[in-house]
Structures are given as C-alpha cells and as structure tokens.
Short mmCIF file of C-alpha atoms in Angstrom, two decimals:
data_model
loop_
_atom_site.label_atom_id
_atom_site.label_comp_id
_atom_site.label_asym_id
_atom_site.label_seq_id
_atom_site.Cartn_x
_atom_site.Cartn_y
_atom_site.Cartn_z
CA MET A 1 20.47 19.99 -7.51
CA GLY A 2 20.97 20.38 -11.22
CA THR A 3 23.20 18.30 -13.44
CA GLU A 4 25.93 20.91 -13.70
CA THR A 5 26.18 21.15 -9.94
CA LYS A 6 26.82 17.44 -9.71
CA PHE A 7 29.55 17.63 -12.34
CA ASN A 8 31.26 20.35 -10.34
CA CYS A 9 31.43 17.99 -7.39
CA TYR A 10 34.07 16.05 -9.32
CA SER A 11 36.11 18.95 -10.63
CA GLU A 12 36.39 20.60 -7.23
CA ASN A 13 37.97 17.57 -5.56
CA SER A 14 41.62 17.21 -6.43
CA SER A 15 42.82 14.90 -3.67
CA THR A 16 42.76 11.13 -3.62
CA ASP A 17 42.26 11.11 0.15
CA GLY A 18 39.02 9.39 1.00
CA CYS A 19 38.95 7.84 -2.48
CA ILE A 20 37.95 11.04 -4.29
CA PRO A 21 38.77 11.01 -8.03
CA LYS A 22 42.03 12.74 -8.95
CA VAL A 23 41.72 15.63 -11.39
CA VAL A 24 44.20 16.40 -14.17
CA LYS A 25 44.25 19.25 -16.62
CA SER A 26 44.13 17.27 -19.84
CA SER A 27 44.14 13.77 -21.29
CA SER A 28 47.82 13.99 -22.18
CA ASP A 29 48.64 15.18 -18.64
CA LEU A 30 46.78 12.19 -17.24
CA ALA A 31 48.54 9.70 -19.47
CA GLN A 32 51.92 11.19 -18.56
CA LYS A 33 51.10 11.27 -14.86
CA LEU A 34 49.92 7.66 -14.80
CA SER A 35 52.98 6.55 -16.72
CA SER A 36 55.45 8.45 -14.54
CA ASN A 37 53.94 7.10 -11.35
CA GLY A 38 53.72 3.55 -12.63
CA ILE A 39 50.03 3.50 -11.76
CA ASP A 40 47.57 1.31 -13.59
CA ASN A 41 44.04 2.65 -13.54
CA GLY A 42 41.98 1.28 -10.67
CA LYS A 43 45.08 0.07 -8.82
CA THR A 44 46.46 1.16 -5.47
CA THR A 45 49.43 3.34 -4.72
CA GLN A 46 51.21 4.44 -1.58
CA VAL A 47 50.35 7.96 -0.44
CA ASN A 48 51.99 9.23 2.76
CA GLY A 49 52.57 5.70 3.94
CA SER A 50 49.00 4.49 3.40
CA THR A 51 47.38 2.65 0.52
CA LYS A 52 45.01 4.68 -1.63
CA LEU A 53 43.01 3.71 -4.68
CA VAL A 54 43.74 6.14 -7.48
CA VAL A 55 40.77 6.78 -9.75
CA PRO A 56 41.65 9.42 -12.34
CA PHE A 57 39.20 12.11 -13.38
CA VAL A 58 39.34 12.99 -17.08
CA PRO A 59 37.88 16.46 -17.74
CA ILE A 60 35.88 15.63 -20.84
CA PHE A 61 32.16 15.64 -21.59
CA ILE A 62 30.94 12.91 -23.96
CA GLU A 63 27.98 13.86 -26.10
CA GLU A 64 25.16 11.30 -26.06
CA ASN A 65 24.96 11.35 -29.86
CA ASN A 66 28.71 10.89 -30.30
CA VAL A 67 29.71 8.33 -27.71
CA ILE A 68 32.20 6.43 -29.89
CA ASP A 69 34.38 9.48 -30.51
CA GLY A 70 34.08 10.36 -26.84
CA ALA A 71 35.20 6.86 -25.86
CA LYS A 72 38.22 7.22 -28.14
CA GLU A 73 39.19 10.49 -26.46
CA LEU A 74 38.84 8.85 -23.06
CA LEU A 75 41.01 5.90 -24.07
CA THR A 76 43.84 8.17 -25.14
CA ALA A 77 44.01 9.24 -21.50
CA ILE A 78 43.47 6.00 -19.59
CA ARG A 79 44.91 3.54 -22.15
CA PRO A 80 47.60 5.59 -23.97
CA GLN A 81 49.45 2.39 -24.90
CA TRP A 82 46.50 1.20 -26.99
CA ASN A 83 46.51 1.76 -30.73
CA LEU A 84 42.96 2.92 -31.46
CA ASN A 85 43.11 1.12 -34.79
CA ASP A 86 43.19 -2.11 -32.77
CA VAL A 87 40.16 -1.27 -30.64
CA ASP A 88 36.70 -2.56 -31.50
CA PHE A 89 33.89 -0.35 -30.20
CA LYS A 90 30.50 -1.89 -29.55
CA LYS A 91 27.62 0.38 -28.65
CA PHE A 92 25.27 -1.69 -26.57
CA THR A 93 22.38 0.76 -26.37
CA ASP A 94 21.09 3.65 -28.41
CA GLY A 95 18.45 5.20 -26.21
CA ILE A 96 18.05 8.52 -24.48
CA THR A 97 19.01 7.12 -21.08
CA ASN A 98 22.50 5.95 -20.14
CA LYS A 99 24.69 4.85 -23.04
CA LEU A 100 27.13 1.95 -22.75
CA VAL A 101 30.11 1.45 -25.05
CA GLY A 102 32.35 -1.61 -24.88
CA CYS A 103 35.97 -0.96 -25.93
CA PHE A 104 37.75 -4.21 -26.86
CA TYR A 105 41.49 -4.10 -27.44
CA ASN A 106 42.49 -6.67 -30.06
CA PRO A 107 46.14 -6.14 -31.01
CA PRO A 108 47.11 -8.28 -34.02
CA LYS A 109 49.32 -11.27 -33.38
CA ASN A 110 51.23 -10.75 -36.61
CA GLY A 111 52.16 -7.18 -35.74
CA THR A 112 50.01 -5.68 -38.48
CA SER A 113 47.50 -3.18 -37.19
CA THR A 114 43.85 -3.71 -38.02
CA ASN A 115 41.27 -1.09 -38.79
CA GLY A 116 39.30 -0.25 -35.69
CA LYS A 117 35.62 -0.80 -36.22
CA CYS A 118 32.50 0.51 -34.56
CA THR A 119 29.48 -1.69 -34.07
CA ILE A 120 26.07 -0.30 -33.24
CA ASN A 121 24.02 -2.92 -31.46
CA SER A 122 20.81 -1.76 -29.86
CA SER A 123 19.08 -5.13 -29.78
CA HIS A 124 21.69 -7.35 -28.18
CA HIS A 125 19.95 -9.90 -26.01
CA SER A 126 22.66 -11.86 -24.23
CA THR A 127 22.40 -9.78 -21.04
CA SER A 128 20.44 -6.96 -19.50
CA THR A 129 22.80 -4.25 -20.69
CA THR A 130 20.65 -3.60 -23.71
CA ASN A 131 17.23 -4.46 -22.41
CA GLU A 132 16.28 -1.14 -20.90
CA TYR A 133 13.12 -2.47 -19.28
CA GLU A 134 15.27 -4.63 -17.03
CA HIS A 135 16.62 -1.42 -15.52
CA ILE A 136 13.44 0.60 -15.78
CA HIS A 137 13.50 1.87 -12.21
CA ASN A 138 17.27 2.10 -12.32
CA ASP A 139 17.20 5.08 -14.64
CA GLY A 140 17.42 2.81 -17.66
CA ASN A 141 20.99 2.25 -16.63
CA ASP A 142 23.23 -0.10 -18.51
CA SER A 143 24.91 -2.41 -16.12
CA GLY A 144 28.17 -2.99 -17.91
CA ASN A 145 27.49 -6.68 -17.64
CA LEU A 146 28.51 -8.57 -20.75
CA SER A 147 28.24 -12.31 -21.18
CA GLU A 148 31.39 -14.37 -21.20
CA SER A 149 30.73 -15.29 -24.83
CA ASP A 150 30.60 -11.60 -25.72
CA ILE A 151 33.95 -10.94 -24.10
CA GLU A 152 35.51 -14.00 -25.66
CA SER A 153 34.34 -13.11 -29.16
CA GLU A 154 35.40 -9.49 -28.87
CA THR A 155 38.81 -10.33 -27.39
CA ARG A 156 39.55 -13.32 -29.60
CA ASN A 157 43.07 -12.10 -30.37
CA THR A 158 43.97 -11.41 -26.76
CA ASP A 159 44.28 -13.15 -23.45
CA SER A 160 40.59 -13.41 -22.49
CA LYS A 161 41.49 -13.45 -18.84
CA SER A 162 43.01 -9.98 -19.00
CA SER A 163 40.38 -7.47 -17.99
CA ASN A 164 42.78 -4.72 -19.04
CA ASN A 165 41.81 -5.51 -22.64
CA VAL A 166 38.21 -4.42 -22.06
CA VAL A 167 36.99 -1.01 -20.93
CA LEU A 168 33.32 -0.19 -20.53
CA VAL A 169 32.33 3.45 -20.91
CA ARG A 170 29.00 4.50 -19.43
CA VAL A 171 27.62 7.92 -20.36
CA TYR A 172 24.93 9.19 -18.02
CA GLY A 173 21.48 9.92 -19.39
CA ASN A 174 19.79 13.28 -19.39
CA LYS A 175 18.81 14.56 -15.91
CA THR A 176 19.48 11.27 -14.13
CA ASP A 177 21.38 13.34 -11.56
CA LEU A 178 18.03 14.45 -10.20
CA LEU A 179 17.64 10.96 -8.77
CA ILE A 180 21.20 9.77 -8.23
CA ASP A 181 24.16 11.28 -6.41
CA ARG A 182 26.93 10.51 -8.91
CA LYS A 183 29.71 11.36 -6.49
CA ALA A 184 28.29 8.87 -4.01
CA GLU A 185 27.95 6.28 -6.79
CA THR A 186 31.65 6.61 -7.59
CA GLN A 187 32.59 6.25 -3.94
CA ASN A 188 30.31 3.20 -3.63
CA ILE A 189 32.03 1.44 -6.51
CA ILE A 190 35.45 2.18 -5.04
CA LEU A 191 34.36 1.00 -1.60
CA LEU A 192 32.76 -2.21 -2.81
CA HIS A 193 35.64 -2.97 -5.16
CA SER A 194 37.93 -2.91 -2.13
CA TYR A 195 35.84 -5.79 -0.78
CA GLY A 196 35.86 -7.63 -4.12
CA MET A 197 32.18 -6.83 -4.68
CA ALA A 198 32.33 -4.39 -7.59
CA PRO A 199 34.32 -4.07 -10.81
CA SER A 200 37.46 -1.94 -11.08
CA LEU A 201 36.73 1.71 -11.71
CA TYR A 202 39.25 2.95 -14.27
CA ALA A 203 38.26 6.61 -14.45
CA THR A 204 35.46 9.10 -14.13
CA PHE A 205 34.67 11.91 -16.54
CA LYS A 206 32.22 14.80 -16.46
CA ASN A 207 29.20 12.71 -17.39
CA GLY A 208 30.14 9.11 -16.87
CA LEU A 209 32.40 6.27 -15.77
CA ALA A 210 34.93 3.89 -17.31
CA TYR A 211 35.20 0.51 -15.60
CA ASP A 212 35.83 -3.22 -15.86
CA TYR A 213 33.30 -5.79 -17.04
CA VAL A 214 31.52 -8.42 -14.96
CA PRO A 215 31.24 -11.72 -16.89
CA GLY A 216 28.03 -13.71 -16.63
CA VAL A 217 24.31 -13.42 -17.28
CA THR A 218 21.71 -11.47 -15.35
CA LEU A 219 18.92 -13.26 -13.56
CA ASP A 220 15.35 -13.53 -14.76
CA THR A 221 12.09 -14.63 -13.18
CA SER A 222 12.97 -18.30 -13.72
CA SER A 223 16.67 -18.42 -12.83
CA VAL A 224 16.17 -16.52 -9.56
CA LEU A 225 14.24 -19.55 -8.26
CA ARG A 226 16.99 -22.08 -8.99
CA PRO A 227 18.46 -23.30 -5.66
CA GLU A 228 22.03 -23.24 -6.93
CA ILE A 229 21.56 -19.55 -7.78
CA TRP A 230 19.36 -18.10 -5.03
CA LYS A 231 21.61 -19.58 -2.36
CA LEU A 232 24.54 -17.72 -3.92
CA VAL A 233 22.48 -14.52 -3.88
CA ALA A 234 21.59 -15.00 -0.22
CA HIS A 235 25.22 -15.63 0.70
CA HIS A 236 26.51 -12.68 -1.32
CA LEU A 237 23.97 -10.27 0.12
CA ALA A 238 24.71 -11.50 3.64
CA ALA A 239 28.43 -10.94 3.08
CA MET A 240 27.79 -7.43 1.82
CA HIS A 241 25.58 -6.61 4.79
CA ARG A 242 28.01 -8.11 7.28
CA VAL A 243 31.42 -6.87 6.17
CA VAL A 244 31.11 -3.69 4.09
CA LYS A 245 31.79 -0.57 6.11
CA PRO A 246 32.58 2.85 4.62
CA GLN A 247 35.93 4.13 5.85
CA SER A 248 34.82 7.72 6.27
CA ASP A 249 34.08 8.85 9.81
CA ASN A 250 31.02 10.59 8.40
CA CYS A 251 29.56 7.21 7.46
CA ASP A 252 29.33 5.79 10.98
CA LYS A 253 26.30 3.54 10.75
CA ASN A 254 25.31 4.42 14.32
CA ASN A 255 24.83 8.04 13.29
CA HIS A 256 23.79 7.59 9.69
CA MET A 257 20.25 8.28 8.56
CA PRO A 258 18.77 5.28 6.70
CA MET A 259 18.61 5.72 2.95
CA LEU A 260 14.92 4.80 2.96
CA TRP A 261 13.89 7.94 4.81
CA LYS A 262 16.26 10.53 3.37
CA LYS A 263 15.99 9.37 -0.25
CA THR A 264 12.22 9.05 -0.19
CA GLN A 265 11.92 12.55 1.26
CA SER A 266 14.17 13.91 -1.49
CA PHE A 267 11.99 12.11 -4.05
CA PHE A 268 8.85 13.67 -2.58
CA ASP A 269 10.46 17.09 -3.01
CA LEU A 270 10.96 16.42 -6.72
CA VAL A 271 7.36 15.47 -7.50
CA PRO A 272 5.64 18.50 -9.06
CA GLU A 273 2.27 19.64 -7.79
CA LYS A 274 1.27 20.17 -11.40
CA PHE A 275 2.69 17.98 -14.16
CA THR A 276 3.75 19.58 -17.44
CA ASP A 277 1.78 17.01 -19.42
CA ALA A 278 -1.92 17.68 -18.81
CA ASP A 279 -2.94 14.11 -19.60
CA LYS A 280 -0.44 12.71 -17.09
CA HIS A 281 -1.59 15.19 -14.47
CA LYS A 282 -5.19 14.10 -14.96
CA ARG A 283 -4.23 10.43 -14.56
CA LEU A 284 -2.36 11.19 -11.34
CA GLU A 285 -4.94 13.41 -9.67
CA GLY A 286 -6.78 11.92 -6.75
CA THR A 287 -4.57 8.87 -6.27
CA PHE A 288 -1.14 10.53 -6.16
CA LEU A 289 -1.87 14.24 -6.11
CA PRO A 290 -1.71 16.26 -4.01
CA ILE A 291 1.55 14.65 -2.94
CA SER A 292 1.09 15.76 0.68
CA ARG A 293 -1.29 12.85 1.27
CA LEU A 294 1.34 10.31 0.19
CA ARG A 295 3.94 12.03 2.35
CA ALA A 296 1.74 11.53 5.39
CA GLU A 297 0.99 7.91 4.49
CA PHE A 298 4.68 7.09 4.04
CA ALA A 299 5.59 8.80 7.33
CA GLU A 300 3.09 6.59 9.13
CA LEU A 301 4.42 3.45 7.45
CA TYR A 302 8.02 4.42 8.17
CA LYS A 303 7.30 4.98 11.85
CA HIS A 304 6.01 1.43 12.12
CA LEU A 305 8.91 -0.06 10.14
CA GLU A 306 11.45 1.80 12.23
CA SER A 307 10.04 0.13 15.35
CA LEU A 308 10.76 -3.37 13.99
CA GLY A 309 14.44 -3.21 14.93
CA SER A 310 15.86 -4.22 11.56
CA PRO A 311 19.66 -3.81 11.63
CA LEU A 312 21.24 -0.94 9.75
CA VAL A 313 23.69 -2.28 7.13
CA PHE A 314 25.41 -1.10 4.01
CA ALA A 315 22.80 -2.13 1.45
CA HIS A 316 22.47 -2.31 -2.33
CA ASN A 317 18.91 -0.94 -2.25
CA ASP A 318 18.06 -1.79 -5.87
CA LEU A 319 18.53 -5.53 -6.17
CA LEU A 320 16.25 -6.15 -9.13
CA LEU A 321 16.92 -9.28 -11.16
CA GLY A 322 18.86 -7.39 -13.82
CA ASN A 323 21.32 -6.25 -11.17
CA VAL A 324 22.36 -9.78 -10.19
CA VAL A 325 24.98 -11.41 -12.42
CA TYR A 326 25.44 -15.19 -12.36
CA THR A 327 28.72 -16.63 -13.63
CA GLU A 328 28.14 -20.34 -14.05
CA SER A 329 31.76 -21.26 -14.80
CA ARG A 330 32.84 -19.76 -11.47
CA ASN A 331 29.69 -20.64 -9.52
CA THR A 332 29.41 -17.06 -8.31
CA VAL A 333 27.02 -14.14 -8.33
CA ASN A 334 27.87 -10.47 -8.33
CA PHE A 335 25.76 -7.37 -7.92
CA ILE A 336 25.98 -4.40 -10.28
CA ASP A 337 24.69 -0.82 -10.38
CA TYR A 338 25.39 0.79 -7.03
CA GLU A 339 23.64 4.15 -7.58
CA TYR A 340 21.44 3.71 -4.52
CA ALA A 341 23.86 1.83 -2.28
CA ASP A 342 23.93 3.31 1.20
CA TYR A 343 23.26 2.48 4.82
CA ASN A 344 19.72 1.20 5.13
CA PHE A 345 17.56 -1.34 6.90
CA GLN A 346 18.61 -4.92 6.28
CA ALA A 347 15.02 -5.99 5.73
CA PHE A 348 14.43 -3.37 3.04
CA ASP A 349 17.23 -4.75 0.87
CA ILE A 350 15.79 -8.27 1.05
CA GLY A 351 12.15 -7.19 0.77
CA ASN A 352 12.95 -5.08 -2.27
CA HIS A 353 14.71 -8.05 -3.88
CA PHE A 354 11.71 -10.31 -3.23
CA ALA A 355 9.37 -7.71 -4.75
CA GLU A 356 11.50 -7.77 -7.90
CA PHE A 357 10.74 -11.46 -8.44
CA ALA A 358 7.66 -10.15 -10.27
CA GLY A 359 9.81 -8.85 -13.12
CA VAL A 360 9.56 -5.50 -14.85
CA ASP A 361 8.94 -6.26 -18.51
CA GLU A 362 5.80 -8.23 -17.68
CA VAL A 363 5.01 -7.57 -14.04
CA ASP A 364 3.29 -10.48 -12.33
CA TYR A 365 3.06 -10.32 -8.54
CA SER A 366 1.93 -13.90 -8.33
CA ARG A 367 5.70 -14.49 -8.62
CA TYR A 368 6.30 -12.84 -5.25
CA PRO A 369 8.00 -15.64 -3.29
CA LYS A 370 5.75 -17.79 -1.17
CA ARG A 371 6.28 -18.14 2.58
CA GLU A 372 7.98 -21.54 2.33
CA PHE A 373 10.51 -20.28 -0.20
CA GLN A 374 11.18 -17.15 1.83
CA LEU A 375 11.79 -19.08 5.04
CA GLU A 376 14.34 -21.30 3.31
CA TRP A 377 16.02 -18.31 1.63
CA LEU A 378 16.12 -16.33 4.87
CA ARG A 379 17.60 -19.25 6.83
CA VAL A 380 20.47 -19.53 4.35
CA TYR A 381 20.95 -15.76 4.52
CA LEU A 382 21.00 -15.70 8.34
CA GLN A 383 23.45 -18.59 8.54
CA ALA A 384 25.86 -16.53 6.45
CA TYR A 385 25.05 -13.17 8.05
CA LEU A 386 25.29 -14.43 11.63
CA LYS A 387 28.11 -16.83 10.77
CA LYS A 388 26.51 -19.77 12.52
CA LYS A 389 25.24 -23.08 11.20
CA HIS A 390 22.19 -23.39 13.42
CA VAL A 391 19.63 -20.59 13.15
CA THR A 392 16.48 -20.79 15.23
CA ASP A 393 12.98 -20.77 13.78
CA ASP A 394 12.26 -17.63 15.80
CA GLU A 395 15.20 -15.80 14.16
CA VAL A 396 14.00 -16.78 10.71
CA HIS A 397 10.40 -15.81 11.48
CA ARG A 398 11.45 -12.44 12.86
CA LEU A 399 13.31 -11.62 9.66
CA TYR A 400 10.40 -12.95 7.59
CA VAL A 401 8.02 -10.46 9.22
CA GLN A 402 10.48 -7.60 8.83
CA VAL A 403 11.20 -8.38 5.18
CA ASN A 404 7.57 -8.56 4.11
CA GLN A 405 6.64 -5.38 5.91
CA PHE A 406 9.63 -3.56 4.44
CA SER A 407 8.63 -4.80 0.98
CA LEU A 408 5.70 -2.39 1.33
CA ALA A 409 8.20 0.46 1.61
CA ALA A 410 9.93 -0.78 -1.54
CA HIS A 411 6.68 -0.47 -3.51
CA PHE A 412 6.16 2.98 -2.05
CA PHE A 413 9.72 4.07 -2.85
CA TRP A 414 9.58 3.08 -6.52
CA THR A 415 6.09 4.54 -6.85
CA ILE A 416 7.43 7.99 -5.97
CA TRP A 417 10.43 7.37 -8.24
CA CYS A 418 8.00 6.73 -11.10
CA LEU A 419 6.22 10.03 -10.50
CA ILE A 420 9.50 11.90 -10.93
CA GLN A 421 10.31 9.96 -14.09
CA ALA A 422 6.84 10.67 -15.45
CA GLU A 423 7.66 14.37 -15.37
CA HIS A 424 11.29 14.34 -16.52
CA SER A 425 12.10 11.19 -18.49
CA LYS A 426 11.86 11.12 -22.28
CA LEU A 427 12.01 7.33 -22.38
CA ASP A 428 9.06 5.77 -24.18
CA PHE A 429 7.70 4.04 -21.10
CA ASP A 430 4.45 4.47 -19.20
CA TYR A 431 5.81 5.58 -15.83
CA VAL A 432 2.35 6.62 -14.68
CA GLY A 433 1.07 3.14 -15.41
CA TYR A 434 4.00 1.56 -13.57
CA ALA A 435 3.41 3.87 -10.60
CA TYR A 436 -0.12 2.48 -10.39
CA VAL A 437 1.19 -1.08 -10.60
CA ARG A 438 3.57 -0.58 -7.68
CA TYR A 439 1.13 1.43 -5.57
CA ASN A 440 -1.72 -1.01 -6.15
CA GLU A 441 0.52 -3.86 -5.03
CA TYR A 442 1.37 -1.86 -1.91
CA LEU A 443 -2.34 -1.44 -1.16
CA ALA A 444 -3.10 -5.09 -1.93
CA ARG A 445 -0.46 -6.42 0.49
CA LYS A 446 -0.57 -3.70 3.15
CA ASP A 447 -3.12 -5.10 5.60
CA LYS A 448 -1.91 -8.69 5.35
CA PHE A 449 1.76 -7.86 5.81
CA LEU A 450 1.26 -5.33 8.60
CA ALA A 451 -0.83 -7.90 10.45
CA LEU A 452 2.19 -10.22 10.69
CA ASN A 453 3.43 -10.53 14.26
CA ILE A 454 7.10 -10.97 15.11
CA ASN A 455 6.17 -12.66 18.36
CA SER A 456 3.94 -15.27 16.74
CA THR A 457 4.88 -17.89 14.15
CA SER A 458 1.28 -18.84 13.41
#
C-alpha cells in the first residue's frame, strides 16, 4: 500500500473505541475540545461508562525540510497553554529518514517571556536518537530516547520530573510506510503504554507522532553484557511476553498468524525482480535473485521452526541494542520503537535480540552470545516468564535450542528487509552489503543450529 493510503487510515477513523485516534477538523478545534472536556493528551476519559485512552489526531502534514515550523503548529493544538516563545526546539537528526524534534517548555520564573530558540543538532551522541546506524534496520527511526542530562539541561527552568514539559515530535521518513503499518504502530504504543511499557502518546498527525520521552541511555555491545543490565532486559522481555494482550477480539493469539510469516511474505512481495539501479541488481543476482528461490528456502525453514512449539506471545520483534533504554538512576530498562510489535514466536524475539549483540555500526558476529551466557540469560528469563524460582535444566535447554534456531529466521527476515531498502531508501548506506552480512551469517550458523536437539542436552 502506498503512503497516502496509510495516512487515510487515520483520517477515516473518528471514534476512540478500540483506541483509534480521534479526529478533529482543525488545531483550534482540538485545543478547544481538549480544554472543554478537561482531557490531557495521552490520559484516560470515561466513555459510555468505560475507560478509554484519548489520543487526538491533528490533521496536519509536517514537511521534512520544515519540521520546526510543523512542530510549532502541532503544539498550538496539543499544548495551547504553552507560549511558543518559551519553547526550545532541538532537532536531533537531519537526515532523509525519520526526523525527531524535541520541544522543551521553559517558562521563565520571573514572568518575562524568553525568545524561543531552535537548535539544529545532527551529531548529538548522548543516545541513539541521532546515530542513524543504530536504527539501520529500523527504518533509520529516531527512538525519542533522550538522556536524562539532555532533559535536565533543556528543562532547567521547569520541574524536571514533569514530562508534560517535553514533547517529542517524530516525522516519518519517505516511503517507510512500505515496511511499517503506522496504524498498527500507534495502537501498539497505546496498548503497551497501558501496561507501563511505552511512553505516553500525545497525538498523531498525518505523517508522524507526538509523544513523551524515555530517560536513559541505549545499550551498546559492551553494556548489554553487564549482569545488572541484561538481567533487567530478560525480566522486562519476560513481563512483556507474559502479560501484554491486545484487547481487540481480532487479536486473539490462538487465531493470530505469527508476525514472522505474514511480515516476511509481505516483504518478499516488495522485492523487485529487477532493481532500478543496475549496479545493485548485478550485485544481487545469483545470491538473492530471482527472489523465488529465497521464498522457497524461507518456507522450508519456517516449517521446521513452526514444529518447535515455541509459544505465541506479544513480541517486540526488533530488539536491537538501540531499542533498549537503561535508566541507571531507576535501575530499569525500557524498550522503544514498536513498529514491528505483534504476536510472534517467543523464541524469535529472544533470538533476534541475541543476533543484535553483534552491533550494526561495526558488525562482529563473534559477539553473538556464547552458550554459557545464553543459558544463564534464558534461566533468568524463564524464572520471570513462568513465575517460578526453580527452572529445570531441560526447560532452559529447550528454549536455548528454540532461540538459536529462530535466530536464523531473524537473519533471514532482515536480509529481505535490506533488499527492499536497497531499492527504495535514499539513505547513504550499503543495504546490499548489509544484506550479504546477514545472509552469510544465516548460512554460517544454519547447519550447526538446526542440528541442535531439544531432547538432548549434549
């Protein structure tokens, strides 16, 4: 489906039932409506005796080359009480993928309004929000994750604990809707926020989101190995897998097709038989083209994985290191970027996370976690997931086999993703080269991992 079709999905839904964004005719209408109803953005309200989360839809389109002015227009709707002269705007990226703007409300203590200022910062290194390689197979998305020092410095004249003084505006990149269902993304954020696992969603607009920040720093190839951190990750993922359940009857996990199959098939459909760039096409011929050969190979792999009996859970499905936020002061981790969240195999979510230990900026698969580390990680995970202190060695081994075999599917999944990006993305990144990296790792591990036996711990 094209980008415009996805945008229409928002404008056609005018009810808040089922957590669909509410549509208003104009920014002024929205501000008046929110004020008259006493509703704060991202909060709940009573509708027909039941509690609903109201997420306003603002019918504006923010141009990628004019995101600051677009953010100002959005704020007049969702933060009408803010004086724009007292808002500092920080542009955290300046690429051709998703754009992230931080809006920091700093009202003067002396009652004298300041001049609002705009800061362009495309090389900010405190978190992954500006390092696009950390989200390279996440559409170059900007997580909205700012470090606590960033928030403190930008909100120095306000109560730093008030998240209402910070609004993050994310503008979608060109043609990212080919890969991501934006309506589903919005619903995922709303769902996970209800479980305390995602930031508040303040509003949606035609080509983006406005939401709360997540304080902390994203993981890297070193921090992900620290026991005080990886145990938090294992616990948080187990909690997500165990408790999160979409409220819609259409999302019954017993009748829901796993994301791994349906999304990979949709990706296959998007890979062209002939690439526009002749050089790219030549590099892809033989190994990846014609795509029918890879379709058959994946179908065979999937049939085997399906037989392993991995539970179907609501999964993140893209738990790369840049999507895990560690907040040291609170001793917590949070996950960000829920574009691919959906029901899927438990073992895929973990196997994909383990595969991401290699990093993306400088991929090194010698960092893939060793068996001893995995067994310890998986035991902690199972204790939380099964809610029991004593987990048997057989239970841990079973999950170990499932996870490593499903990690093969993760390599396959992102390989096909790369082929689509190679055709459509304008980002200065060698997607063809990265496709080879992921596919070669799949081939290198395939025989060893598929030889693992659930019934044998040797």
